Coordinates of N, CA and C in Angstrom, one line a residue:
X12 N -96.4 53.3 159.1 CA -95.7 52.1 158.6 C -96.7 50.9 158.6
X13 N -96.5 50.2 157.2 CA -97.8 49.1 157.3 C -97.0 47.5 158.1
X14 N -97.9 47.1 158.2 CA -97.2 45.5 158.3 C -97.9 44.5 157.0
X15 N -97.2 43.4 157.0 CA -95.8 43.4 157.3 C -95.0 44.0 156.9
X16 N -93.7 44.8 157.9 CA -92.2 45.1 157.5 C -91.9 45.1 156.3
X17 N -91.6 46.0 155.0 CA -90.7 45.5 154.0 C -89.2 45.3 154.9
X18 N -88.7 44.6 154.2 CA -86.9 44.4 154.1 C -86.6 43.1 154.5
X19 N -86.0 42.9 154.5 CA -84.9 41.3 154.5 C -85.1 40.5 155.8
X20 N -85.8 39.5 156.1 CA -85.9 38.6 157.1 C -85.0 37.6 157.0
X21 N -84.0 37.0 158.3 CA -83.1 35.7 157.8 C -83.4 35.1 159.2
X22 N -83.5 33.7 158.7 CA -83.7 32.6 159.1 C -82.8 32.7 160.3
X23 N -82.9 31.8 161.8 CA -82.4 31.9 162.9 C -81.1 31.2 162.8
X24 N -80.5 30.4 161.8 CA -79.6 29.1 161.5 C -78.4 30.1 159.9
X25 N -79.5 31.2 159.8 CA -78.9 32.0 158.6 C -78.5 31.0 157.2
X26 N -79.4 30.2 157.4 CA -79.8 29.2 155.9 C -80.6 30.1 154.8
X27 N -82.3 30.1 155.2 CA -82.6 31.5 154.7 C -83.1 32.4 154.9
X28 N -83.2 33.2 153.2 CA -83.6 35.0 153.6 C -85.2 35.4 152.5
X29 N -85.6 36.1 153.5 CA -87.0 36.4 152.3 C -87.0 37.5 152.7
X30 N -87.1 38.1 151.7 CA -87.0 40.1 151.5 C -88.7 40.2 150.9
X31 N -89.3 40.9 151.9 CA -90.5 41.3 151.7 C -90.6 42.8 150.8
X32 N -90.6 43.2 149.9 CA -91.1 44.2 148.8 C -92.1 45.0 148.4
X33 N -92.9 43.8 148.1 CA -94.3 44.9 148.2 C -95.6 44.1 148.9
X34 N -96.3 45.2 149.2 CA -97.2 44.6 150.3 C -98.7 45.1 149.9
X35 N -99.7 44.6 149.8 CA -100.8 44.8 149.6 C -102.1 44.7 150.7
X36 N -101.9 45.7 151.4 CA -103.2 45.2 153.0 C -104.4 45.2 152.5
X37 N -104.9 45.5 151.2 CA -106.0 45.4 151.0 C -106.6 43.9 150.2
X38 N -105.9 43.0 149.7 CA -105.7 41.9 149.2 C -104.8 40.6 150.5
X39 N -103.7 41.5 151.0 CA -103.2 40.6 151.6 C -101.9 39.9 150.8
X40 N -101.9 40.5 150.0 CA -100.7 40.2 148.9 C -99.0 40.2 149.2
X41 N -98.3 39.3 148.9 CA -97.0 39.9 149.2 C -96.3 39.5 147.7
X42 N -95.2 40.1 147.7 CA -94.1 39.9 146.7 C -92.8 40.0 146.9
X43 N -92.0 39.3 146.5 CA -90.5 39.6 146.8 C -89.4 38.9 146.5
X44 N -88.1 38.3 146.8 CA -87.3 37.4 146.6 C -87.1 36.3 147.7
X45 N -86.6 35.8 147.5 CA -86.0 34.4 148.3 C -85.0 33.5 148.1
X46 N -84.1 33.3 149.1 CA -82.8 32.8 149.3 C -82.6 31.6 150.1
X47 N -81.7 30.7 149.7 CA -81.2 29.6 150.4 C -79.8 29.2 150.3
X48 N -79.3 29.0 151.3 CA -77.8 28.6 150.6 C -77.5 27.2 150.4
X49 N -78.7 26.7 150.8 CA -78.4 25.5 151.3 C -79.9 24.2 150.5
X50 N -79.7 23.8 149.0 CA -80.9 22.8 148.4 C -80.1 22.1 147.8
X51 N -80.8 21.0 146.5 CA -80.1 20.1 146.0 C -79.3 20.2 144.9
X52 N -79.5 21.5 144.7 CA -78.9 22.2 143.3 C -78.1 23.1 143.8
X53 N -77.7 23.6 145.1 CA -77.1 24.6 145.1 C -77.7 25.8 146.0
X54 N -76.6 27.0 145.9 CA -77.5 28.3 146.6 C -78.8 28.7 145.4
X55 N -79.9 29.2 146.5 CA -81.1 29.6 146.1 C -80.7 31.1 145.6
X56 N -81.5 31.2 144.5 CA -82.0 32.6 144.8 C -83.1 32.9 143.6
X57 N -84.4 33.0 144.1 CA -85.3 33.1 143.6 C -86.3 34.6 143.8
X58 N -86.5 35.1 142.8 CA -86.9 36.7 142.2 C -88.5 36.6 142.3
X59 N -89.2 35.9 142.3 CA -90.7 36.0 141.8 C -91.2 35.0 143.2
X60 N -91.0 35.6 144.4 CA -91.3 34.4 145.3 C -92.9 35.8 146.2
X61 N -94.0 34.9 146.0 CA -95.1 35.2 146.8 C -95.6 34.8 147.7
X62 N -96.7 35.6 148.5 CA -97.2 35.3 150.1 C -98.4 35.8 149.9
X63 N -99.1 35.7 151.3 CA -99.7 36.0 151.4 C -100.0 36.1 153.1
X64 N -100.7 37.4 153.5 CA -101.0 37.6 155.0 C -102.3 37.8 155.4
X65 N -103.4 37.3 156.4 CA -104.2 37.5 157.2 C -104.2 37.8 158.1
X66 N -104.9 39.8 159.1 CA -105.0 39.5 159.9 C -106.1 39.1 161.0
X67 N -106.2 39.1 162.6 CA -107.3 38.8 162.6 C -107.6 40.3 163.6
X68 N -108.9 40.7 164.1 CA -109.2 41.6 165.1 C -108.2 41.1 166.5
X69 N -107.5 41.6 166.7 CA -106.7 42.0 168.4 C -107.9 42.6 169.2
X70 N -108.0 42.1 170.5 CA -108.5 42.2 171.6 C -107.8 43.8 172.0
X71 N -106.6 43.1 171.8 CA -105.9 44.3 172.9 C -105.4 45.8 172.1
X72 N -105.2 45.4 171.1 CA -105.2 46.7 170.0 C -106.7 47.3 169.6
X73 N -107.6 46.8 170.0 CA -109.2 47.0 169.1 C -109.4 47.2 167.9
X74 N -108.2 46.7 167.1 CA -108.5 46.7 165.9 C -108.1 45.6 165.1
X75 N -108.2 45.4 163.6 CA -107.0 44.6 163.0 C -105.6 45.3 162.3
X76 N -104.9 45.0 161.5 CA -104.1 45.3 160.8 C -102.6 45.9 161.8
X77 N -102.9 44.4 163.1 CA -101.5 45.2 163.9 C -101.0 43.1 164.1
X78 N -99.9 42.7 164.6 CA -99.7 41.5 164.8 C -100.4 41.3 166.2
X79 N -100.4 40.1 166.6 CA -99.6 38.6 165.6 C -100.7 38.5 164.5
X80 N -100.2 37.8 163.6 CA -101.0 37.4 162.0 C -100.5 36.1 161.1
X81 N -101.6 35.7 160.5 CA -100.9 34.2 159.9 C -100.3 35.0 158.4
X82 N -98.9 34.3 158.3 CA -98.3 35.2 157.0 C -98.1 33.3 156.1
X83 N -97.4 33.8 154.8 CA -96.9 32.3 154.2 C -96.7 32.9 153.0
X84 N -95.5 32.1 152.5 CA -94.8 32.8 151.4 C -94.0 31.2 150.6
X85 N -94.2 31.4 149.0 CA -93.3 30.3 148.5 C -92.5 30.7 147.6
X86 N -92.0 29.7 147.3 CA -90.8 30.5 145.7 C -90.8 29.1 145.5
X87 N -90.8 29.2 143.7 CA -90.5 28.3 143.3 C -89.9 28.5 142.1
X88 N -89.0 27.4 141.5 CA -87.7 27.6 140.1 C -88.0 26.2 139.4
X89 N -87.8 26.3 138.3 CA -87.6 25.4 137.3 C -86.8 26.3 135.9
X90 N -85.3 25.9 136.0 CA -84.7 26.9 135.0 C -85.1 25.7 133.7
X91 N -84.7 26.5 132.9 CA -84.7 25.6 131.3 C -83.0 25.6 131.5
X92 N -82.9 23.7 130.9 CA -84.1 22.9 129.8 C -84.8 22.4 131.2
X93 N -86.0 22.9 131.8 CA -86.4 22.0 132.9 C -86.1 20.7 133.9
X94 N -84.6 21.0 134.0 CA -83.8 19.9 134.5 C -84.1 19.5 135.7
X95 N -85.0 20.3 136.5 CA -85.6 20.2 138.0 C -86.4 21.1 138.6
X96 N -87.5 20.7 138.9 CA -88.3 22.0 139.7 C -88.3 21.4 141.5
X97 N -87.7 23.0 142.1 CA -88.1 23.1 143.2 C -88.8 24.4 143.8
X98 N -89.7 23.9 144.9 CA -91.0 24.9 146.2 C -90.2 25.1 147.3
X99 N -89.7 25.8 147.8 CA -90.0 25.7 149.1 C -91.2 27.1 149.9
X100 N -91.8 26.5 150.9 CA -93.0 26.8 151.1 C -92.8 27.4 153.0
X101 N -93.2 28.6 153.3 CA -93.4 28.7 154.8 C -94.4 29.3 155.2
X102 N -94.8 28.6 156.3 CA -95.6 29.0 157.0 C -96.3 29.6 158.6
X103 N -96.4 30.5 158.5 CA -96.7 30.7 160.0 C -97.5 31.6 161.1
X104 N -96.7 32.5 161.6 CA -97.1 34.0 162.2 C -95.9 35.3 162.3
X105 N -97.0 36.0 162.0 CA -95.9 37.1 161.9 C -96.0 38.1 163.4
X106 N -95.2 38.1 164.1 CA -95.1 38.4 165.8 C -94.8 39.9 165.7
X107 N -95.7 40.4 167.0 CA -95.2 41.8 167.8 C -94.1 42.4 167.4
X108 N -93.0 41.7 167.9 CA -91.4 42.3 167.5 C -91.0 41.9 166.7
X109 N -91.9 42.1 165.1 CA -91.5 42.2 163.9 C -90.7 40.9 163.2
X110 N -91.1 39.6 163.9 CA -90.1 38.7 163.5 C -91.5 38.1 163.2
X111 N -90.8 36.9 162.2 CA -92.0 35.6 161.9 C -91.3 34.5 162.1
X112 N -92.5 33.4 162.9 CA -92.2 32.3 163.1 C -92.6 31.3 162.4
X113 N -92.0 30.7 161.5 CA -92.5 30.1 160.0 C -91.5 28.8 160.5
X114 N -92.8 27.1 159.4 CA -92.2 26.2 159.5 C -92.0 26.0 158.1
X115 N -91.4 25.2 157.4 CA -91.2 25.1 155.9 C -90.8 23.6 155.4
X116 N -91.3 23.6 154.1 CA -91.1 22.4 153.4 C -90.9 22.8 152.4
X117 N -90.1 21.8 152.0 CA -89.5 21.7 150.5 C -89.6 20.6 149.5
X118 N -90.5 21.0 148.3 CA -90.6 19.8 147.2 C -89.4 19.5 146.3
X119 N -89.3 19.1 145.4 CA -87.9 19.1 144.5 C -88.0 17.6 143.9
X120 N -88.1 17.3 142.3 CA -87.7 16.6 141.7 C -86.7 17.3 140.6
X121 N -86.2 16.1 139.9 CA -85.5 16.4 138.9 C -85.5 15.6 137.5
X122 N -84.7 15.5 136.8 CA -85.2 15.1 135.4 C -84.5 13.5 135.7
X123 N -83.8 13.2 136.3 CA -83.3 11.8 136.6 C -84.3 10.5 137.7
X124 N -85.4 11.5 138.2 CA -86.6 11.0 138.9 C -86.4 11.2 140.6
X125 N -85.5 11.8 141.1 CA -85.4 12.1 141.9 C -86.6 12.5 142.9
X126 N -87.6 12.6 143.8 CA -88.2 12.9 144.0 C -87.6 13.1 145.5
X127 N -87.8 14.6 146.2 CA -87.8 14.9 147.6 C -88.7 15.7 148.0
X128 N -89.2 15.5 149.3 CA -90.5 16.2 149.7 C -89.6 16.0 151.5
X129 N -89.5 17.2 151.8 CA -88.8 17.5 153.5 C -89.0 18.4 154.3
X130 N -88.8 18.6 155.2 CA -89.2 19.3 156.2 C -87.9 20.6 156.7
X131 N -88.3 21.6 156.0 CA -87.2 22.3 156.7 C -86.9 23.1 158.1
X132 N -87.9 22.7 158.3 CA -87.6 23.2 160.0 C -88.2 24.0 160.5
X133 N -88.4 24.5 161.9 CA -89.6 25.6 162.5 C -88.6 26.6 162.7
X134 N -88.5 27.9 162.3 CA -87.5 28.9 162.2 C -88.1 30.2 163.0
X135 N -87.4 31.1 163.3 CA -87.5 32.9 163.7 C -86.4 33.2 162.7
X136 N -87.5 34.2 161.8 CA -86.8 35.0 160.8 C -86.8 36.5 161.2
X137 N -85.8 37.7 161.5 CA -86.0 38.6 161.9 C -85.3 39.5 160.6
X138 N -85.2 40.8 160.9 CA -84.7 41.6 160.3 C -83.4 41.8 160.9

């Protein structure tokens, strides 16, 4: 089994979900969806949302490619007619018992000038 985990991680508040899909340890690549129920447009749900993971050598494993590891993953949307684009963005580690501890921000304007740039919070996302 590689890390990270594929399958569905949800936020500790169950605001959101990032479903990990495919994984590339040789690049460090991730791919997958991402979910919010909760932005200025409405529930999330975003198809083309990417990451990326580093790990580092473990002392106590003697090797790499086991946790903790720095992971980070965004999604971002702008439907047509480009009425608004929004990022949200997380970042963090990805822990032992398969959970990650990511903090997150969110960009978002819209076509009326709106501008928001916030902090969504320091989260545990598990499976």
């Amino acid at each position: 089994m590689g890390l990270p985990r594929r399958g569905t991680y949800t936020s500790d508040d169950g605001v959101q979900k990032i479903t990990i899909e495919n994984t590339n340890s040789s690049n460090g690549q991730i791919e997958g969806t991402y979910g919010s129920s909760s932005s200025p447009v409405g529930p999330l749900s975003i198809s083309n949302m990417r990451g990326d993971f580093m790990w580092v050598h473990s002392q106590e494993a003697g090797r790499d490619g086991v946790a903790p590891f720095v992971i980070r993953f965004f999604a971002k949307q702008r439907p047509s007619p480009r009425a608004y684009s929004i990022v949200d963005s997380w970042n963090g580690g990805y822990q032992t018992d398969d959970t990650m501890l990511l903090s997150g921000t969110r960009a978002y304007v819209n076509q009326e000038g709106v501008v928001q740039s916030i902090s969504l919070g320091t989260k545990v996302f598990s499976m």
